[in-house]
CSV table of C-alpha atoms and ligand atoms in Angstrom, one decimal:
chain,number,residue,atom,x,y,z
A,702,MET,CA,-64.5,27.1,-49.5
A,703,ALA,CA,-61.6,26.1,-47.4
A,704,ASP,CA,-60.9,25.1,-43.9
A,705,GLY,CA,-57.5,26.5,-43.6
A,706,GLY,CA,-55.9,26.8,-40.1
A,707,GLU,CA,-56.3,23.1,-39.2
A,708,LEU,CA,-53.7,20.5,-39.3
A,709,GLY,CA,-56.1,17.8,-40.5
A,710,ARG,CA,-59.7,17.3,-41.5
A,711,THR,CA,-62.5,14.7,-41.5
A,712,VAL,CA,-62.5,13.0,-44.8
A,713,ARG,CA,-65.5,11.2,-46.2
A,714,ALA,CA,-64.6,8.8,-49.0
A,715,ASN,CA,-65.8,5.6,-50.6
A,716,VAL,CA,-63.1,3.0,-50.1
A,717,ASN,CA,-63.8,-0.2,-52.0
A,718,GLY,CA,-67.5,0.4,-51.9
A,719,THR,CA,-67.7,1.3,-48.2
A,720,GLU,CA,-68.3,4.8,-47.0
A,721,VAL,CA,-65.6,5.9,-44.6
A,722,SER,CA,-65.4,9.0,-42.4
A,723,ARG,CA,-62.2,9.6,-40.5
A,724,TYR,CA,-60.2,12.5,-39.1
A,725,VAL,CA,-56.8,12.5,-40.8
A,726,ALA,CA,-53.8,14.7,-40.5
A,727,ASN,CA,-52.8,16.8,-43.6
A,728,ARG,CA,-49.3,15.3,-43.4
A,729,SER,CA,-50.6,11.7,-43.7
A,730,THR,CA,-50.1,10.0,-47.1
A,731,LEU,CA,-52.8,8.0,-48.6
A,732,ALA,CA,-50.6,4.9,-48.1
A,733,GLN,CA,-50.3,5.6,-44.4
A,734,PHE,CA,-54.1,6.2,-44.1
A,735,LEU,CA,-55.0,3.0,-45.9
A,736,ARG,CA,-52.5,0.8,-44.0
A,737,ASP,CA,-52.5,2.3,-40.5
A,738,ASP,CA,-56.0,3.8,-40.1
A,739,LEU,CA,-58.1,1.4,-42.2
A,740,GLY,CA,-55.9,-1.7,-41.9
A,741,LEU,CA,-55.8,-2.2,-45.6
A,742,THR,CA,-52.2,-3.5,-45.8
A,743,GLY,CA,-52.5,-4.9,-49.3
A,744,THR,CA,-51.2,-1.5,-50.5
A,745,LYS,CA,-47.4,-1.7,-50.0
A,746,VAL,CA,-44.7,1.0,-49.6
A,747,SER,CA,-41.2,0.8,-50.8
A,748,CYS,CA,-39.3,3.6,-52.7
A,749,GLU,CA,-41.7,6.5,-51.6
A,750,LEU,CA,-40.5,8.3,-54.8
A,751,GLN,CA,-43.4,7.3,-57.2
A,752,VAL,CA,-40.9,5.0,-59.0
A,753,CYS,CA,-41.6,1.4,-57.9
A,754,GLY,CA,-45.4,1.3,-58.1
A,755,VAL,CA,-46.0,-1.0,-55.1
A,756,CYS,CA,-48.3,1.7,-53.6
A,757,SER,CA,-50.5,2.1,-56.7
A,758,VAL,CA,-54.2,2.6,-56.0
A,759,LEU,CA,-57.0,4.2,-57.9
A,760,VAL,CA,-58.7,7.5,-56.9
A,761,ASP,CA,-61.8,8.2,-58.9
A,762,GLY,CA,-60.5,5.6,-61.3
A,763,SER,CA,-57.2,7.4,-61.8
A,764,PRO,CA,-53.9,5.7,-60.8
A,765,VAL,CA,-51.9,7.4,-58.0
A,766,SER,CA,-48.8,6.6,-56.0
A,767,ALA,CA,-50.3,6.4,-52.6
A,768,CYS,CA,-46.9,7.0,-51.1
A,769,THR,CA,-46.9,10.6,-52.5
A,770,TYR,CA,-50.6,11.6,-52.3
A,771,LEU,CA,-52.2,13.3,-49.4
A,772,ALA,CA,-54.9,11.3,-47.6
A,773,VAL,CA,-57.0,14.4,-47.2
A,774,ASP,CA,-57.2,14.6,-51.0
A,775,ILE,CA,-59.5,11.6,-51.1
A,776,ASP,CA,-62.3,13.6,-49.5
A,777,GLY,CA,-65.4,13.2,-51.6
A,778,ARG,CA,-63.7,10.7,-53.9
A,779,LYS,CA,-63.8,7.0,-54.6
A,780,VAL,CA,-60.7,4.9,-53.7
A,781,GLU,CA,-60.0,1.4,-55.0
A,782,THR,CA,-57.3,-0.9,-53.5
A,783,VAL,CA,-56.4,-4.5,-54.1
A,784,GLU,CA,-58.7,-5.6,-51.3
A,785,GLY,CA,-61.7,-4.5,-53.4
A,786,LEU,CA,-60.8,-6.7,-56.4
A,787,ALA,CA,-62.1,-10.1,-55.4
A,788,ASP,CA,-65.8,-10.8,-55.2
A,789,GLY,CA,-66.0,-12.8,-52.0
A,790,ASP,CA,-64.0,-16.0,-52.7
A,791,THR,CA,-64.0,-15.4,-56.4
A,792,LEU,CA,-60.8,-13.8,-57.6
A,793,HIS,CA,-60.9,-10.9,-60.0
A,794,PRO,CA,-60.0,-12.1,-63.6
A,795,LEU,CA,-56.7,-10.3,-63.3
A,796,GLN,CA,-55.9,-12.0,-59.9
A,797,GLN,CA,-56.9,-15.4,-61.4
A,798,ALA,CA,-54.7,-14.8,-64.5
A,799,PHE,CA,-51.7,-13.8,-62.3
A,800,VAL,CA,-52.0,-17.1,-60.4
A,801,GLU,CA,-52.3,-19.2,-63.5
A,802,GLU,CA,-49.5,-17.5,-65.4
A,803,PHE,CA,-47.1,-17.5,-62.3
A,804,ALA,CA,-46.9,-13.8,-62.5
A,805,LEU,CA,-45.7,-13.5,-58.9
A,806,GLN,CA,-43.2,-15.0,-56.5
A,807,CYS,CA,-42.9,-13.1,-53.3
A,808,GLY,CA,-46.0,-11.1,-54.2
A,809,PHE,CA,-44.8,-7.7,-52.8
A,810,CYS,CA,-45.2,-5.9,-56.1
A,811,THR,CA,-48.5,-7.7,-57.1
A,812,PRO,CA,-51.1,-5.4,-55.5
A,813,GLY,CA,-49.5,-2.5,-57.4
A,814,PHE,CA,-49.4,-4.4,-60.7
A,815,LEU,CA,-53.0,-5.5,-60.3
A,816,MET,CA,-54.3,-2.0,-59.7
A,817,MET,CA,-52.4,-0.5,-62.6
A,818,SER,CA,-53.6,-3.4,-64.8
A,819,VAL,CA,-57.2,-2.6,-63.7
A,820,ALA,CA,-56.7,1.0,-64.8
A,821,LEU,CA,-55.1,-0.1,-68.1
A,822,LEU,CA,-57.9,-2.5,-69.0
A,823,ARG,CA,-60.6,0.1,-68.3
A,824,ARG,CA,-59.1,2.5,-70.8
A,825,ASN,CA,-57.9,-0.2,-73.2
A,826,PRO,CA,-59.7,-3.5,-73.0
A,827,ASP,CA,-57.5,-5.1,-75.7
A,828,PRO,CA,-54.0,-3.9,-75.1
A,829,SER,CA,-51.1,-5.1,-77.2
A,830,GLU,CA,-48.0,-6.5,-75.5
A,831,GLU,CA,-46.4,-3.1,-76.2
A,832,ASP,CA,-49.3,-1.3,-74.6
A,833,VAL,CA,-49.1,-3.4,-71.4
A,834,LYS,CA,-45.3,-2.8,-71.1
A,835,GLU,CA,-45.7,0.9,-71.6
A,836,TYR,CA,-48.5,1.3,-69.1
A,837,LEU,CA,-46.8,-0.9,-66.4
A,838,ASP,CA,-43.4,0.7,-67.0
A,839,GLY,CA,-43.6,2.5,-63.7
A,840,ASN,CA,-44.0,-0.8,-61.7
A,841,ILE,CA,-41.0,-2.8,-60.6
A,842,CYS,CA,-40.8,-6.5,-59.8
A,843,ARG,CA,-37.6,-7.9,-58.3
A,844,CYS,CA,-38.6,-11.6,-58.5
A,845,THR,CA,-40.6,-12.8,-61.5
A,846,GLY,CA,-39.4,-11.1,-64.6
A,847,TYR,CA,-42.0,-9.3,-66.5
A,848,ARG,CA,-43.0,-11.7,-69.2
A,849,PRO,CA,-45.5,-13.7,-67.1
A,850,ILE,CA,-47.0,-10.4,-65.8
A,851,VAL,CA,-47.6,-9.2,-69.4
A,852,GLU,CA,-49.0,-12.5,-70.3
A,853,ALA,CA,-51.4,-12.5,-67.3
A,854,VAL,CA,-52.7,-9.1,-68.1
A,855,GLN,CA,-53.4,-10.1,-71.7
A,856,LEU,CA,-55.0,-13.4,-70.6
A,857,ALA,CA,-57.3,-11.5,-68.2
A,858,ALA,CA,-58.1,-9.0,-70.9
A,859,THR,CA,-59.2,-11.7,-73.3
A,860,ARG,CA,-61.4,-13.3,-70.6
A,861,MET,CA,-62.9,-10.0,-69.5
A,862,ARG,CA,-63.8,-9.1,-73.1
A,863,GLU,CA,-65.4,-12.5,-73.5
A,864,ASP,CA,-67.6,-12.3,-70.4
A,865,GLY,CA,-68.2,-8.6,-70.3
A,866,HIS,CA,-66.4,-8.1,-66.9
A,867,VAL,CA,-65.9,-4.5,-65.9
B,1057,MET,CA,-42.1,12.1,-43.7
B,1058,LEU,CA,-44.0,15.3,-44.4
B,1059,GLY,CA,-43.9,18.2,-41.9
B,1060,THR,CA,-47.0,19.9,-40.6
B,1061,PHE,CA,-49.0,22.3,-42.7
B,1062,THR,CA,-52.5,23.5,-43.3
B,1063,VAL,CA,-54.4,22.9,-46.5
B,1064,SER,CA,-56.8,25.4,-48.2
B,1065,ARG,CA,-59.3,24.2,-50.9
B,1066,PRO,CA,-60.5,27.1,-53.0
B,1067,THR,CA,-63.2,26.5,-55.6
B,1068,GLU,CA,-62.6,29.6,-57.6
B,1069,LEU,CA,-59.5,31.2,-59.1
B,1070,GLY,CA,-60.0,34.5,-57.2
B,1071,GLN,CA,-59.9,32.7,-53.9
B,1072,ALA,CA,-56.8,30.8,-54.8
B,1073,LEU,CA,-55.1,34.1,-55.9
B,1074,ASP,CA,-55.9,35.6,-52.4
B,1075,LEU,CA,-54.4,32.5,-50.7
B,1076,ILE,CA,-51.2,32.0,-52.6
B,1077,GLY,CA,-47.8,33.5,-51.4
B,1078,GLU,CA,-44.3,32.9,-50.2
B,1079,GLU,CA,-45.4,30.5,-47.4
B,1080,SER,CA,-48.5,29.3,-49.1
B,1081,LEU,CA,-47.8,27.1,-52.1
B,1082,ALA,CA,-50.2,25.8,-54.7
B,1083,TYR,CA,-50.3,22.2,-55.7
B,1084,TRP,CA,-52.0,20.0,-58.1
B,1085,GLY,CA,-50.6,16.5,-58.5
B,1086,GLY,CA,-48.0,17.1,-55.9
B,1087,THR,CA,-45.7,14.8,-57.8
B,1088,GLU,CA,-42.8,17.2,-57.5
B,1089,LEU,CA,-43.9,19.2,-54.4
B,1090,PHE,CA,-44.4,16.3,-52.0
B,1091,LEU,CA,-41.1,14.8,-52.9
B,1092,ALA,CA,-39.4,18.2,-52.2
B,1093,MET,CA,-41.4,18.4,-48.9
B,1094,LYS,CA,-40.4,14.9,-47.9
B,1095,MET,CA,-36.8,15.9,-48.3
B,1096,GLN,CA,-37.5,19.1,-46.4
B,1097,LEU,CA,-36.2,21.2,-49.3
B,1098,LEU,CA,-39.5,23.0,-49.2
B,1099,MET,CA,-41.5,23.5,-45.9
B,1100,PRO,CA,-44.6,25.6,-46.7
B,1101,GLY,CA,-46.9,26.4,-43.8
B,1102,ASN,CA,-49.9,26.2,-46.0
B,1103,LEU,CA,-50.8,24.4,-49.2
B,1104,VAL,CA,-53.4,25.6,-51.7
B,1105,ASP,CA,-55.1,22.6,-53.5
B,1106,LEU,CA,-56.0,23.8,-57.0
B,1107,LYS,CA,-57.9,20.7,-58.0
B,1108,GLY,CA,-61.2,22.2,-57.1
B,1109,ILE,CA,-60.9,24.9,-59.8
B,1110,PRO,CA,-62.3,23.5,-63.0
B,1111,GLN,CA,-61.5,26.5,-65.1
B,1112,LEU,CA,-57.8,25.7,-64.7
B,1113,ARG,CA,-58.1,22.4,-66.5
B,1114,GLU,CA,-59.8,23.5,-69.7
B,1115,ILE,CA,-58.3,22.9,-73.1
B,1116,ARG,CA,-59.6,25.2,-75.8
B,1117,MET,CA,-58.8,26.9,-79.1
B,1118,SER,CA,-58.7,30.7,-78.9
B,1119,GLY,CA,-58.0,32.5,-82.2
B,1120,ASP,CA,-54.7,31.2,-83.4
B,1121,GLU,CA,-53.7,29.6,-80.1
B,1122,LEU,CA,-54.3,26.3,-78.3
B,1123,VAL,CA,-54.9,27.3,-74.7
B,1124,ILE,CA,-54.1,24.6,-72.1
B,1125,GLY,CA,-55.2,25.2,-68.5
B,1126,ALA,CA,-52.4,24.9,-66.0
B,1127,GLY,CA,-54.2,22.0,-64.2
B,1128,THR,CA,-54.3,19.7,-67.3
B,1129,THR,CA,-52.5,16.5,-66.7
B,1130,HIS,CA,-50.0,14.9,-69.0
B,1131,ASP,CA,-52.4,12.2,-69.7
B,1132,GLU,CA,-55.3,14.6,-70.5
B,1133,ILE,CA,-53.1,16.4,-72.9
B,1134,ALA,CA,-51.8,13.2,-74.5
B,1135,THR,CA,-55.3,11.8,-75.1
B,1136,ASP,CA,-57.1,15.1,-76.0
B,1137,PRO,CA,-58.2,14.8,-79.7
B,1138,GLY,CA,-57.9,18.6,-80.1
B,1139,VAL,CA,-54.3,18.7,-78.9
B,1140,ARG,CA,-53.5,15.7,-81.1
B,1141,GLY,CA,-54.9,17.5,-84.1
B,1142,ALA,CA,-53.4,20.9,-83.5
B,1143,ALA,CA,-50.1,20.0,-81.7
B,1144,GLY,CA,-49.3,16.4,-82.3
B,1145,LEU,CA,-45.8,16.7,-81.0
B,1146,LEU,CA,-47.0,17.9,-77.6
B,1147,SER,CA,-49.3,14.9,-77.4
B,1148,SER,CA,-46.5,12.6,-78.2
B,1149,VAL,CA,-44.1,14.1,-75.6
B,1150,THR,CA,-46.7,14.1,-72.8
B,1151,SER,CA,-47.5,10.5,-73.5
B,1152,ARG,CA,-43.9,9.7,-72.8
B,1153,VAL,CA,-43.4,11.6,-69.5
B,1154,GLY,CA,-42.4,9.7,-66.4
B,1155,ASN,CA,-44.7,6.8,-65.7
B,1156,SER,CA,-48.5,6.3,-65.9
B,1157,ARG,CA,-49.2,7.5,-62.4
B,1158,VAL,CA,-47.1,10.7,-62.9
B,1159,ARG,CA,-48.9,11.2,-66.2
B,1160,ALA,CA,-52.3,10.8,-64.5
B,1161,GLN,CA,-51.6,13.2,-61.6
B,1162,GLY,CA,-48.9,15.6,-62.8
B,1163,THR,CA,-49.9,18.8,-64.6
B,1164,ILE,CA,-48.4,21.0,-67.2
B,1165,GLY,CA,-48.5,23.9,-64.8
B,1166,GLY,CA,-46.8,22.0,-62.0
B,1167,ASN,CA,-44.1,20.8,-64.4
B,1168,LEU,CA,-43.2,24.3,-65.6
B,1169,CYS,CA,-43.5,26.0,-62.2
B,1170,PHE,CA,-41.2,23.5,-60.5
B,1171,ALA,CA,-38.7,24.2,-63.3
B,1172,GLU,CA,-36.8,20.9,-62.8
B,1173,PRO,CA,-34.1,21.2,-65.4
B,1174,ARG,CA,-34.9,17.8,-66.9
B,1175,SER,CA,-38.4,18.8,-67.8
B,1176,ASP,CA,-39.6,17.4,-71.1
B,1177,LEU,CA,-42.4,20.0,-71.3
B,1178,ALA,CA,-40.1,23.0,-71.1
B,1179,THR,CA,-38.0,21.7,-74.0
B,1180,VAL,CA,-40.9,20.9,-76.3
B,1181,LEU,CA,-42.8,24.1,-75.4
B,1182,LEU,CA,-39.7,26.2,-76.1
B,1183,ALA,CA,-39.5,24.6,-79.6
B,1184,LEU,CA,-43.2,25.3,-80.1
B,1185,ASP,CA,-42.8,29.0,-79.2
B,1186,ALA,CA,-45.4,28.7,-76.4
B,1187,MET,CA,-46.3,31.4,-73.9
B,1188,VAL,CA,-47.2,31.1,-70.2
B,1189,GLN,CA,-50.0,33.1,-68.8
B,1190,LEU,CA,-49.5,34.3,-65.2
B,1191,GLN,CA,-52.2,35.8,-63.0
B,1192,SER,CA,-52.2,37.5,-59.6
B,1193,SER,CA,-55.0,39.4,-57.8
B,1194,SER,CA,-53.5,42.6,-59.3
B,1195,GLY,CA,-53.3,41.5,-62.9
B,1196,GLU,CA,-52.1,39.2,-65.7
B,1197,ARG,CA,-49.0,38.9,-67.8
B,1198,ARG,CA,-47.7,36.6,-70.5
B,1199,LEU,CA,-44.1,35.4,-70.8
B,1200,SER,CA,-42.2,33.3,-73.3
B,1201,ILE,CA,-40.7,30.0,-72.0
B,1202,THR,CA,-37.3,31.7,-72.2
B,1203,GLU,CA,-38.5,34.6,-70.1
B,1204,PHE,CA,-40.2,32.3,-67.6
B,1205,LEU,CA,-37.5,29.8,-67.0
B,1206,LEU,CA,-34.6,31.6,-65.2
B,1207,GLY,CA,-32.6,28.6,-63.9
B,1208,PRO,CA,-32.9,25.2,-62.2
B,1209,TYR,CA,-36.0,25.3,-59.9
B,1210,TRP,CA,-36.2,29.1,-60.6
B,1211,THR,CA,-38.8,30.9,-62.7
B,1212,ALA,CA,-40.0,34.5,-63.2
B,1213,ARG,CA,-43.2,33.7,-61.4
B,1214,GLU,CA,-43.8,35.9,-58.3
B,1215,PRO,CA,-45.0,34.1,-55.1
B,1216,GLU,CA,-48.4,35.7,-55.4
B,1217,GLU,CA,-48.9,34.7,-59.1
B,1218,LEU,CA,-50.4,31.5,-60.4
B,1219,LEU,CA,-49.7,30.0,-63.8
B,1220,VAL,CA,-53.2,29.8,-65.3
B,1221,ALA,CA,-52.5,28.6,-68.8
B,1222,VAL,CA,-50.0,27.6,-71.5
B,1223,CYS,CA,-50.7,29.0,-75.0
B,1224,VAL,CA,-49.3,27.2,-78.0
B,1225,PRO,CA,-49.5,29.1,-81.4
B,1226,ILE,CA,-51.4,27.1,-84.0
B,1227,PRO,CA,-50.9,25.6,-86.5
B,1228,ALA,CA,-48.2,24.3,-84.2
B,1229,ALA,CA,-44.7,23.4,-85.4
B,1230,THR,CA,-44.3,19.8,-86.2
B,1231,GLY,CA,-41.2,17.6,-85.8
B,1232,VAL,CA,-39.5,15.0,-83.7
B,1233,TYR,CA,-38.6,14.7,-80.0
B,1234,LEU,CA,-35.7,12.4,-79.1
B,1235,LYS,CA,-34.5,11.7,-75.6
B,1236,PHE,CA,-31.8,9.6,-74.1
B,1237,GLN,CA,-33.0,8.3,-70.9
B,1238,PHE,CA,-32.2,5.3,-68.6
B,1239,THR,CA,-33.4,6.6,-65.3
B,1240,GLU,CA,-36.7,8.4,-64.3
B,1241,ARG,CA,-35.9,11.5,-66.3
B,1242,PRO,CA,-34.0,12.2,-69.5
B,1243,SER,CA,-30.3,12.9,-69.6
B,1244,VAL,CA,-30.6,14.8,-72.9
B,1245,ALA,CA,-33.6,15.7,-75.0
B,1246,VAL,CA,-33.5,17.2,-78.4
B,1247,THR,CA,-36.4,18.3,-80.5
B,1248,ALA,CA,-36.3,19.5,-84.1
B,1249,VAL,CA,-39.3,21.2,-85.6
B,1250,VAL,CA,-40.4,23.1,-88.7
B,1251,SER,CA,-42.6,26.1,-88.2
B,1252,ASP,CA,-44.7,28.2,-90.5
B,1253,GLY,CA,-44.0,31.5,-88.7
B,1254,GLY,CA,-40.6,33.1,-88.0
B,1255,GLN,CA,-37.5,31.1,-88.7
B,1256,PRO,CA,-38.7,27.8,-90.1
B,1257,CYS,CA,-36.1,25.5,-88.5
B,1258,ARG,CA,-36.2,25.3,-84.7
B,1259,LEU,CA,-34.0,23.1,-82.5
B,1260,ALA,CA,-34.4,22.9,-78.7
B,1261,ILE,CA,-32.1,21.1,-76.4
B,1262,GLY,CA,-33.2,20.3,-72.9
B,1263,ALA,CA,-32.6,18.2,-69.8
B,1264,VAL,CA,-28.8,18.4,-70.2
B,1265,ALA,CA,-28.1,22.0,-68.9
B,1266,ASP,CA,-29.7,24.3,-66.4
B,1267,VAL,CA,-32.3,25.5,-68.8
B,1268,PRO,CA,-33.3,24.4,-72.3
B,1269,ALA,CA,-31.7,26.2,-75.2
B,1270,LEU,CA,-33.2,27.2,-78.6
B,1271,HIS,CA,-31.4,27.5,-81.9
B,1272,THR,CA,-33.3,28.7,-85.0
B,1273,ALA,CA,-32.3,29.1,-88.7
B,1274,GLU,CA,-33.6,29.5,-92.2
B,1275,SER,CA,-32.3,26.1,-93.2
B,1276,TRP,CA,-31.2,22.9,-91.5
B,1277,ASP,CA,-27.8,23.3,-93.3
B,1278,GLU,CA,-27.0,26.1,-91.0
B,1279,PHE,CA,-26.9,23.8,-87.9
B,1280,ASP,CA,-23.6,22.3,-86.9
B,1281,ALA,CA,-24.1,19.6,-84.3
B,1282,ALA,CA,-20.6,19.7,-83.0
B,1283,SER,CA,-20.5,23.4,-82.3
B,1284,ILE,CA,-24.0,23.3,-80.8
B,1285,ALA,CA,-22.9,20.5,-78.4
B,1286,ALA,CA,-19.7,22.4,-77.6
B,1287,GLY,CA,-21.7,25.4,-76.7
B,1288,ILE,CA,-23.9,23.8,-74.0
B,1289,GLU,CA,-22.9,23.5,-70.3
B,1290,PRO,CA,-24.1,20.0,-69.3
B,1291,VAL,CA,-24.8,19.3,-65.7
B,1292,PRO,CA,-22.9,16.1,-64.7
B,1293,ASP,CA,-24.7,13.6,-62.6
B,1294,LEU,CA,-25.0,9.8,-62.0
B,1295,THR,CA,-26.1,9.4,-65.7
B,1296,GLY,CA,-23.0,10.9,-67.2
B,1297,SER,CA,-20.1,13.3,-67.2
B,1298,VAL,CA,-19.9,16.6,-69.0
B,1299,THR,CA,-17.9,15.1,-71.9
B,1300,TYR,CA,-20.3,12.2,-72.2
B,1301,LYS,CA,-23.4,14.4,-72.2
B,1302,ARG,CA,-21.9,16.7,-74.8
B,1303,HIS,CA,-21.3,13.7,-76.9
B,1304,LEU,CA,-24.9,12.5,-76.4
B,1305,THR,CA,-26.1,15.9,-77.3
B,1306,GLU,CA,-24.2,16.0,-80.6
B,1307,VAL,CA,-25.5,12.5,-81.6
B,1308,LEU,CA,-29.1,13.4,-80.7
B,1309,VAL,CA,-28.9,16.7,-82.6
B,1310,LYS,CA,-27.7,14.9,-85.7
B,1311,LYS,CA,-30.3,12.3,-85.4
B,1312,ALA,CA,-33.1,14.7,-84.8
B,1313,ILE,CA,-32.2,16.9,-87.8
B,1314,ALA,CA,-31.8,13.9,-90.0
B,1315,ALA,CA,-35.2,12.6,-89.0
B,1316,VAL,CA,-37.0,15.9,-89.4
B,1317,ARG,CA,-35.4,16.4,-92.8
B,1318,ALA,CA,-36.5,12.9,-93.8
B,1319,GLY,CA,-40.1,14.0,-93.1
B,1320,GLU,CA,-40.5,12.1,-89.8
B,1321,ARG,CA,-43.1,13.6,-87.5
B,1322,ASP,CA,-44.0,12.5,-83.9
B,1323,GLY,CA,-47.7,12.6,-83.0
C,2121,FAD,C1,-40.9,9.2,-61.1
C,2121,FAD,C2,-41.1,10.5,-61.8
C,2121,FAD,C3,-40.7,10.6,-63.1
C,2121,FAD,C4,-40.9,11.8,-63.8
C,2121,FAD,N1,-40.5,11.9,-65.1
C,2121,FAD,C5,-40.6,13.0,-65.8
C,2121,FAD,C6,-40.3,13.1,-67.1
C,2121,FAD,O1,-39.9,12.1,-67.8
C,2121,FAD,N2,-40.4,14.3,-67.8
C,2121,FAD,C7,-40.9,15.4,-67.1
C,2121,FAD,O2,-41.0,16.5,-67.7
C,2121,FAD,N3,-41.2,15.4,-65.8
C,2121,FAD,C8,-41.1,14.2,-65.1
C,2121,FAD,N4,-41.5,14.2,-63.8
C,2121,FAD,C9,-41.9,15.4,-63.2
C,2121,FAD,C10,-43.4,15.5,-62.9
C,2121,FAD,O3,-43.6,15.5,-61.5
C,2121,FAD,C11,-44.0,16.7,-63.5
C,2121,FAD,O4,-43.9,16.5,-64.9
C,2121,FAD,C12,-45.4,17.0,-63.1
C,2121,FAD,O5,-46.1,17.5,-64.2
C,2121,FAD,C13,-45.6,18.0,-62.0
C,2121,FAD,O6,-46.9,18.5,-61.9
C,2121,FAD,P1,-47.7,18.4,-60.5
C,2121,FAD,O7,-49.1,18.9,-60.8
C,2121,FAD,O8,-47.6,17.1,-59.8
C,2121,FAD,O9,-46.9,19.5,-59.7
C,2121,FAD,P2,-47.0,19.9,-58.1
C,2121,FAD,O10,-46.0,18.9,-57.5
C,2121,FAD,O11,-48.4,19.9,-57.6
C,2121,FAD,O12,-46.4,21.3,-58.1
C,2121,FAD,C14,-45.0,21.6,-58.5
C,2121,FAD,C15,-44.6,23.0,-58.1
C,2121,FAD,O13,-45.3,23.9,-58.9
C,2121,FAD,C16,-46.1,24.8,-58.1
C,2121,FAD,N5,-47.3,24.9,-58.8
C,2121,FAD,C17,-48.1,23.9,-59.3
C,2121,FAD,N6,-49.1,24.4,-60.1
C,2121,FAD,C18,-49.0,25.7,-60.1
C,2121,FAD,C19,-49.7,26.8,-60.7
C,2121,FAD,N7,-50.7,26.5,-61.5
C,2121,FAD,N8,-49.3,28.0,-60.5
C,2121,FAD,C20,-48.2,28.3,-59.7
C,2121,FAD,N9,-47.5,27.3,-59.1
C,2121,FAD,C21,-47.9,26.1,-59.3
C,2121,FAD,C22,-46.2,24.1,-56.8
C,2121,FAD,O14,-46.3,25.1,-55.7
C,2121,FAD,C23,-44.9,23.3,-56.7
C,2121,FAD,O15,-43.9,24.1,-56.2
C,2121,FAD,C24,-41.4,13.0,-63.1
C,2121,FAD,C25,-41.7,12.9,-61.8
C,2121,FAD,C26,-41.6,11.7,-61.1
C,2121,FAD,C27,-42.0,11.6,-59.7
C,2122,FES,S1,-43.6,3.3,-52.7
C,2122,FES,FE1,-44.9,4.5,-53.9
C,2122,FES,S2,-44.0,4.3,-55.9
C,2122,FES,FE2,-42.7,3.2,-54.7
C,2123,FES,S1,-43.1,-11.0,-57.1
C,2123,FES,FE1,-41.5,-10.3,-55.7
C,2123,FES,S2,-41.2,-8.3,-56.3
C,2123,FES,FE2,-42.6,-9.0,-57.8
């Protein structure tokens, strides 16, 4: 079972499709690990209280606040961050819709909104305006206002349903 | 910043029971525990990750009870068809806890064991007459929510016990759950339910005082919102004073009773 007694462990995880194996301290948050160890700085950190959502990433498809999640807990799991969304130079439909709908200004909140929107559309490919608002309720934007964000998510949903994007 | 600690990852309940203790705390989502550790309110030397124990996340019917494993997340409870059918009010309340990440990671067991006074689950489970099942390497026991919750951040759980399941009697009481909330957690929550067994009219008031309170009666006519509100001891905080929260409580009690009498049902 367990390897108690140590202050860290070697984690093996799949991060955005790449197998990663690193020694990480138990006290490291997933946000620290992604940013400082893997250089994936798309994931932001702000409140560190699971309130603002800028650190949202997916672990085995489930949304987590990486600011309050142990990096050692990704061992054996699959992690998705904003860096994994685009396919080369082709933006993910959500990213494309955010650009077209002006759903960002400074962009600090955007990676979190995108990852939560990915999680939402996987469980509900045709969300109503109310569904989007409810699911993204734990993400805060200080620039744009939320209307363009909701519109972008619904635009992306429509396009993804049409072209069978997953 | 978290302090230093070791982490154990048991894969069976028996192993976890051997590991848990005063200095060795269980965690599941960590949505409460890691915040407390960042603020150095808790500084355990070892953490026991319960996520590797599948039996703790089962939802099943057992006789006249709905048994929900302690490691079931809010989201899993909210979307489970069995829970929705047997205890719709619980589905509805879990679908409205915190935000989508907290619902995806936070568990029913973690919620109850942390005993944060503004817990939604404590309030609704009190109204539904639920029992918690505790287990240690030397045995098992069952407690009502009232017996389990002793005060803010304080439960009857011994350090070497794990909460393994929450048992809701079925058919579960049905009713409405109203909360007044403009921050992350409710300032006042009131639930009014009608139940088949015992006293038919049950009213639970949570989030506002140290622990949730239950009032029961034969008929809704017997409840007086003003005296119920006068009888609670609200905890003043940034969301309101004692007077204000008493007022809110009175209003929500009236609204909840009116709604349940009008036949409204959540979930
Ligand atoms: C932004 C935010 C908003 C929130 N809003 C709400 C809300 O609206 N309503 C609400 O009710 N709650 C709310 N919460 C609280 C939320 O954290 C809990 O509902 C959650 O369910 C806790 O579960 P966990 O698995 O993350 O617990 P953990 O943090 O993993 O554990 C909490 C505590 O319980 C102990 N523990 C955990 N599981 C067991 C077990 N099986 N046996 C013994 N001990 C155990 C741990 O040692 C720890 O001390 C909110 C939290 C946040 C961060
Ligand atoms: S930084 Fe994680 S939720 Fe705000
Ligand atoms: S675009 Fe600046 S915070 Fe959202």
